[in-house]
Short mmCIF file of C-alpha atoms in Angstrom, two decimals:
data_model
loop_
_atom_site.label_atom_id
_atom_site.label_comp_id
_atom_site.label_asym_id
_atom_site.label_seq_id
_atom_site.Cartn_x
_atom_site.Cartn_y
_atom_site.Cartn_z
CA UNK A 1 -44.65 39.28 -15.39
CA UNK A 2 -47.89 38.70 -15.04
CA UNK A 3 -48.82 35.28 -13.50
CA UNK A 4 -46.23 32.98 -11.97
CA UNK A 5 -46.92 29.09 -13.48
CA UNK A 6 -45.27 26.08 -12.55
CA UNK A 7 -45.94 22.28 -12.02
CA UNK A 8 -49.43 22.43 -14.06
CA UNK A 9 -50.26 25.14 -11.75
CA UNK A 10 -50.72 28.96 -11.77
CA UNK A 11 -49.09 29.99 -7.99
CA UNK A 12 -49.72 33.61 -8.28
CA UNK A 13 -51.26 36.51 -10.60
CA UNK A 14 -51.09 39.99 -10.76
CA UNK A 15 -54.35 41.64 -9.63
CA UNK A 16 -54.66 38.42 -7.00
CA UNK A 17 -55.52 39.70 -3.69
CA UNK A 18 -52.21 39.98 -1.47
CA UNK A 19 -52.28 39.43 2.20
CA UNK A 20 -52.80 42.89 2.99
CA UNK A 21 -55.84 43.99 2.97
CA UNK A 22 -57.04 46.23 0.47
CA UNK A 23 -53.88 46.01 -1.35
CA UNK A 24 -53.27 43.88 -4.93
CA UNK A 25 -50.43 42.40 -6.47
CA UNK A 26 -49.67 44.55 -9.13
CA UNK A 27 -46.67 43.05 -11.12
CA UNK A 28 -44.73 39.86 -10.06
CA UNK A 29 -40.60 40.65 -10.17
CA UNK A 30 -37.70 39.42 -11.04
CA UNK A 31 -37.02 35.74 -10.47
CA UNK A 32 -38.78 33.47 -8.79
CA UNK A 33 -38.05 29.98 -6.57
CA UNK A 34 -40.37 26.62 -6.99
CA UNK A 35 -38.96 24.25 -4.58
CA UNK A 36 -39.91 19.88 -5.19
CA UNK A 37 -42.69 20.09 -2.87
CA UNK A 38 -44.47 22.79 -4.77
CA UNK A 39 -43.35 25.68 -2.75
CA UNK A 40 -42.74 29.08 -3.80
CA UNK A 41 -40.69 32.58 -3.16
CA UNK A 42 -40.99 35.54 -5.61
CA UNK A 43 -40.45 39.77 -5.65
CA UNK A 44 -43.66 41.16 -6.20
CA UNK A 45 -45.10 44.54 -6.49
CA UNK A 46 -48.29 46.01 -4.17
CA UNK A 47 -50.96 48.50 -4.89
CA UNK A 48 -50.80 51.00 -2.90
CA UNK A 49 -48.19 52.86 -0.94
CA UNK A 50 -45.04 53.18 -2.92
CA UNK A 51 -43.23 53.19 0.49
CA UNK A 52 -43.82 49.49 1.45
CA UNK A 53 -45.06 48.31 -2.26
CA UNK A 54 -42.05 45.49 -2.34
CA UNK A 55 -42.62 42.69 -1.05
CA UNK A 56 -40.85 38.56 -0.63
CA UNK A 57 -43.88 36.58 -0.76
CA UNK A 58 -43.42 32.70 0.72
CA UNK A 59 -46.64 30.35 -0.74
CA UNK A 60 -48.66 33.81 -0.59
CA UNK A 61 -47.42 35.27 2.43
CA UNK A 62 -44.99 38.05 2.91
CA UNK A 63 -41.91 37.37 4.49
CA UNK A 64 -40.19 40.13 4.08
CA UNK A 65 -41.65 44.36 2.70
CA UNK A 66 -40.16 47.50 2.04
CA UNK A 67 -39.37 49.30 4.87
CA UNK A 68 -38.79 46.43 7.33
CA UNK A 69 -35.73 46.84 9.28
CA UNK A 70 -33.21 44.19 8.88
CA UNK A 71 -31.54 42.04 11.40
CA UNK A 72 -28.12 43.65 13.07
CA UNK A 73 -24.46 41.52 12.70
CA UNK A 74 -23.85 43.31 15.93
CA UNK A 75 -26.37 43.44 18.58
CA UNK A 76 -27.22 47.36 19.48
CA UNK A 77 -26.07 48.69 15.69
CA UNK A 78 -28.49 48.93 12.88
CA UNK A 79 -28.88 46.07 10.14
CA UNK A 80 -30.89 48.30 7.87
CA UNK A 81 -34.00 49.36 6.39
CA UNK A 82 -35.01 47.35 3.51
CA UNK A 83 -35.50 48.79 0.10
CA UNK A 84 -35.38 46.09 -2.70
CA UNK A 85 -35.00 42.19 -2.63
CA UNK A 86 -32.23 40.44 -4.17
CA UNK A 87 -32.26 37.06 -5.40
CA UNK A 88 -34.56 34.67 -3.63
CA UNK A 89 -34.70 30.64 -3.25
CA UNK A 90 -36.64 28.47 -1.77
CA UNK A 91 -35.46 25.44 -0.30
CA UNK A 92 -37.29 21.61 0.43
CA UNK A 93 -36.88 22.57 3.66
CA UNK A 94 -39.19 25.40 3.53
CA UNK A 95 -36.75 27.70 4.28
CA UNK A 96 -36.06 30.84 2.14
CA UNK A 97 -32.50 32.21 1.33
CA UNK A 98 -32.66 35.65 0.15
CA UNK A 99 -30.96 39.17 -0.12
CA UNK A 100 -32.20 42.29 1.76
CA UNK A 101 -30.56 45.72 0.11
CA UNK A 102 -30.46 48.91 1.89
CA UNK A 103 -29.95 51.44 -0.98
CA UNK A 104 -31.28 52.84 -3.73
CA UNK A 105 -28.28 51.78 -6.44
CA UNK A 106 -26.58 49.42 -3.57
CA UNK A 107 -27.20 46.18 -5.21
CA UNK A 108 -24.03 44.81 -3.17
CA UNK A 109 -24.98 46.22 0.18
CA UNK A 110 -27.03 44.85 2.80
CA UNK A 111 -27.89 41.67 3.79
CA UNK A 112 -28.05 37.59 3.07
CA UNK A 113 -30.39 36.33 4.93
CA UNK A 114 -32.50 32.70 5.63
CA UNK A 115 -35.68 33.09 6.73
CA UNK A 116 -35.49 36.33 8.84
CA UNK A 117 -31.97 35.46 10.24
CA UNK A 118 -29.21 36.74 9.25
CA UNK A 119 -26.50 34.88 7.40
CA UNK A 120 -23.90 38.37 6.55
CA UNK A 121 -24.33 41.68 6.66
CA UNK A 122 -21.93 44.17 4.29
CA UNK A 123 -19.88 46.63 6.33
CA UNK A 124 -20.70 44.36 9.69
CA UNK A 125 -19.80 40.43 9.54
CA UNK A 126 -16.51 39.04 9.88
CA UNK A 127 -15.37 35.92 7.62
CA UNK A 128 -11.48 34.49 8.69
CA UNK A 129 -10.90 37.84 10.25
CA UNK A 130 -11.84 40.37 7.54
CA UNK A 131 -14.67 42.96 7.23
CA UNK A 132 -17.27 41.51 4.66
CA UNK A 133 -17.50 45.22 2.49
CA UNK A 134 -20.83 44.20 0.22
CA UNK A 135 -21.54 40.98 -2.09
CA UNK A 136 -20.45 40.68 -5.44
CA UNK A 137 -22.20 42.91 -7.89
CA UNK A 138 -23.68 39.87 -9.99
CA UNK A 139 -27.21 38.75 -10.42
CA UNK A 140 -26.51 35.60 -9.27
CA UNK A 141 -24.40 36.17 -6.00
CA UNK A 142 -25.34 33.26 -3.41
CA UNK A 143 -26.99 29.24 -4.11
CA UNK A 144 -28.30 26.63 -1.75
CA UNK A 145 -28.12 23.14 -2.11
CA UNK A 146 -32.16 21.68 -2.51
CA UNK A 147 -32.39 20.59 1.08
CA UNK A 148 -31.68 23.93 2.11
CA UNK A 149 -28.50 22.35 4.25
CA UNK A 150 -25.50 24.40 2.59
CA UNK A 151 -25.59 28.23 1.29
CA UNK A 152 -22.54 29.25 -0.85
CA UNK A 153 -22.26 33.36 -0.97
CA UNK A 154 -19.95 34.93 -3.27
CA UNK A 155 -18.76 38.32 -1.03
CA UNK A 156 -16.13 40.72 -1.20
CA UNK A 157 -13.77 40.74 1.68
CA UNK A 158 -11.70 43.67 2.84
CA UNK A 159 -8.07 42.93 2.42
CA UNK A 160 -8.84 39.42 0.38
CA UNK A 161 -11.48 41.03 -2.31
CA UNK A 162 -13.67 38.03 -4.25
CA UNK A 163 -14.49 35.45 -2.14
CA UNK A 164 -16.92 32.71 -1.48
CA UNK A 165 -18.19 31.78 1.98
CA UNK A 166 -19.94 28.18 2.40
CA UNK A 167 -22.31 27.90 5.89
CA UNK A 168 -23.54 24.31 6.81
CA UNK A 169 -26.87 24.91 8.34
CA UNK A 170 -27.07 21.11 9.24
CA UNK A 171 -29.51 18.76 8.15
CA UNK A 172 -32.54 20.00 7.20
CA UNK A 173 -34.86 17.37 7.09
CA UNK A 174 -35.15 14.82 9.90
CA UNK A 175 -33.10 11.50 8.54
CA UNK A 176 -35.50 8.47 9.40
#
């Protein structure tokens, strides 16, 4: 893709500057997230360095790049070094949901993450006592309700196999 429109309004365009400087966006990704309050999250592509050339851009600035490590389950053990990015939404509440992979050809390993915490991690989180071994190989793996409140992840569990794992991050938005 080339330019990322939405609302009567052009949020992003390859060749734009990116918040690195020096450094272009070359190629907007995959999907992208437009929340109601004219937010946005997208994949995107650098210039430069093929090592750190992915990036999870929030309303222009990165939130996540290549090459970032990525939060431990278990404090001490390693959570990763990010290679791609998974699905990504945006929520009213600002906050992004989003998928951190480890692997080249490990689209169901890694981690689900909001913002820059951690929600699972494959081959490290526990649900109901089981070993969560990766998330299900589909495009489409984990939602969140608008407000951001509730994720829904569809995982594979160890002894269980397919399942889907609800967390209730409580209310987003201050209720007046």
């Amino acid at each position: 893709q080339d330019r990322l429109l939405g609302n009567a309004r052009e949020y992003l365009r390859a060749g734009a500057p990116s918040p690195i400087l020096g450094r272009s966006v070359a190629q907007i990704l995959r999907g992208y997230s437009l929340n109601d309050l004219g937010g946005f999250a997208t994949e995107a592509l650098l210039s430069g360095d093929p090592a750190t050339d992915t990036v999870l851009l929030v309303n222009g600035a990165i939130a996540a790049q290549e090459g970032d490590a990525l939060p431990p389950a278990v404090p001490g053990s390693a959570g990763g070094i990010l290679t791609s990015i998974g699905q990504a939404l945006l929520s009213n509440s600002g906050n992004v949901y989003w998928q951190g992979l480890v692997g080249p050809g490990n689209q169901n390993r890694g981690s689900f993450l909001r913002d820059g915490a951690l929600i699972l991690q494959a081959q490290a989180s526990q649900v109901g006592g089981e070993l969560v071994t990766g998330f299900a190989d589909v495009k489409d793996n984990f939602d969140v309700s608008p407000s951001g409140r509730f994720w829904i992840g569809r995982v594979e569990l160890e002894i269980s196999g397919d399942a889907y794992v609800l967390a209730d991050f409580g209310a987003a938005v201050p209720l007046n």
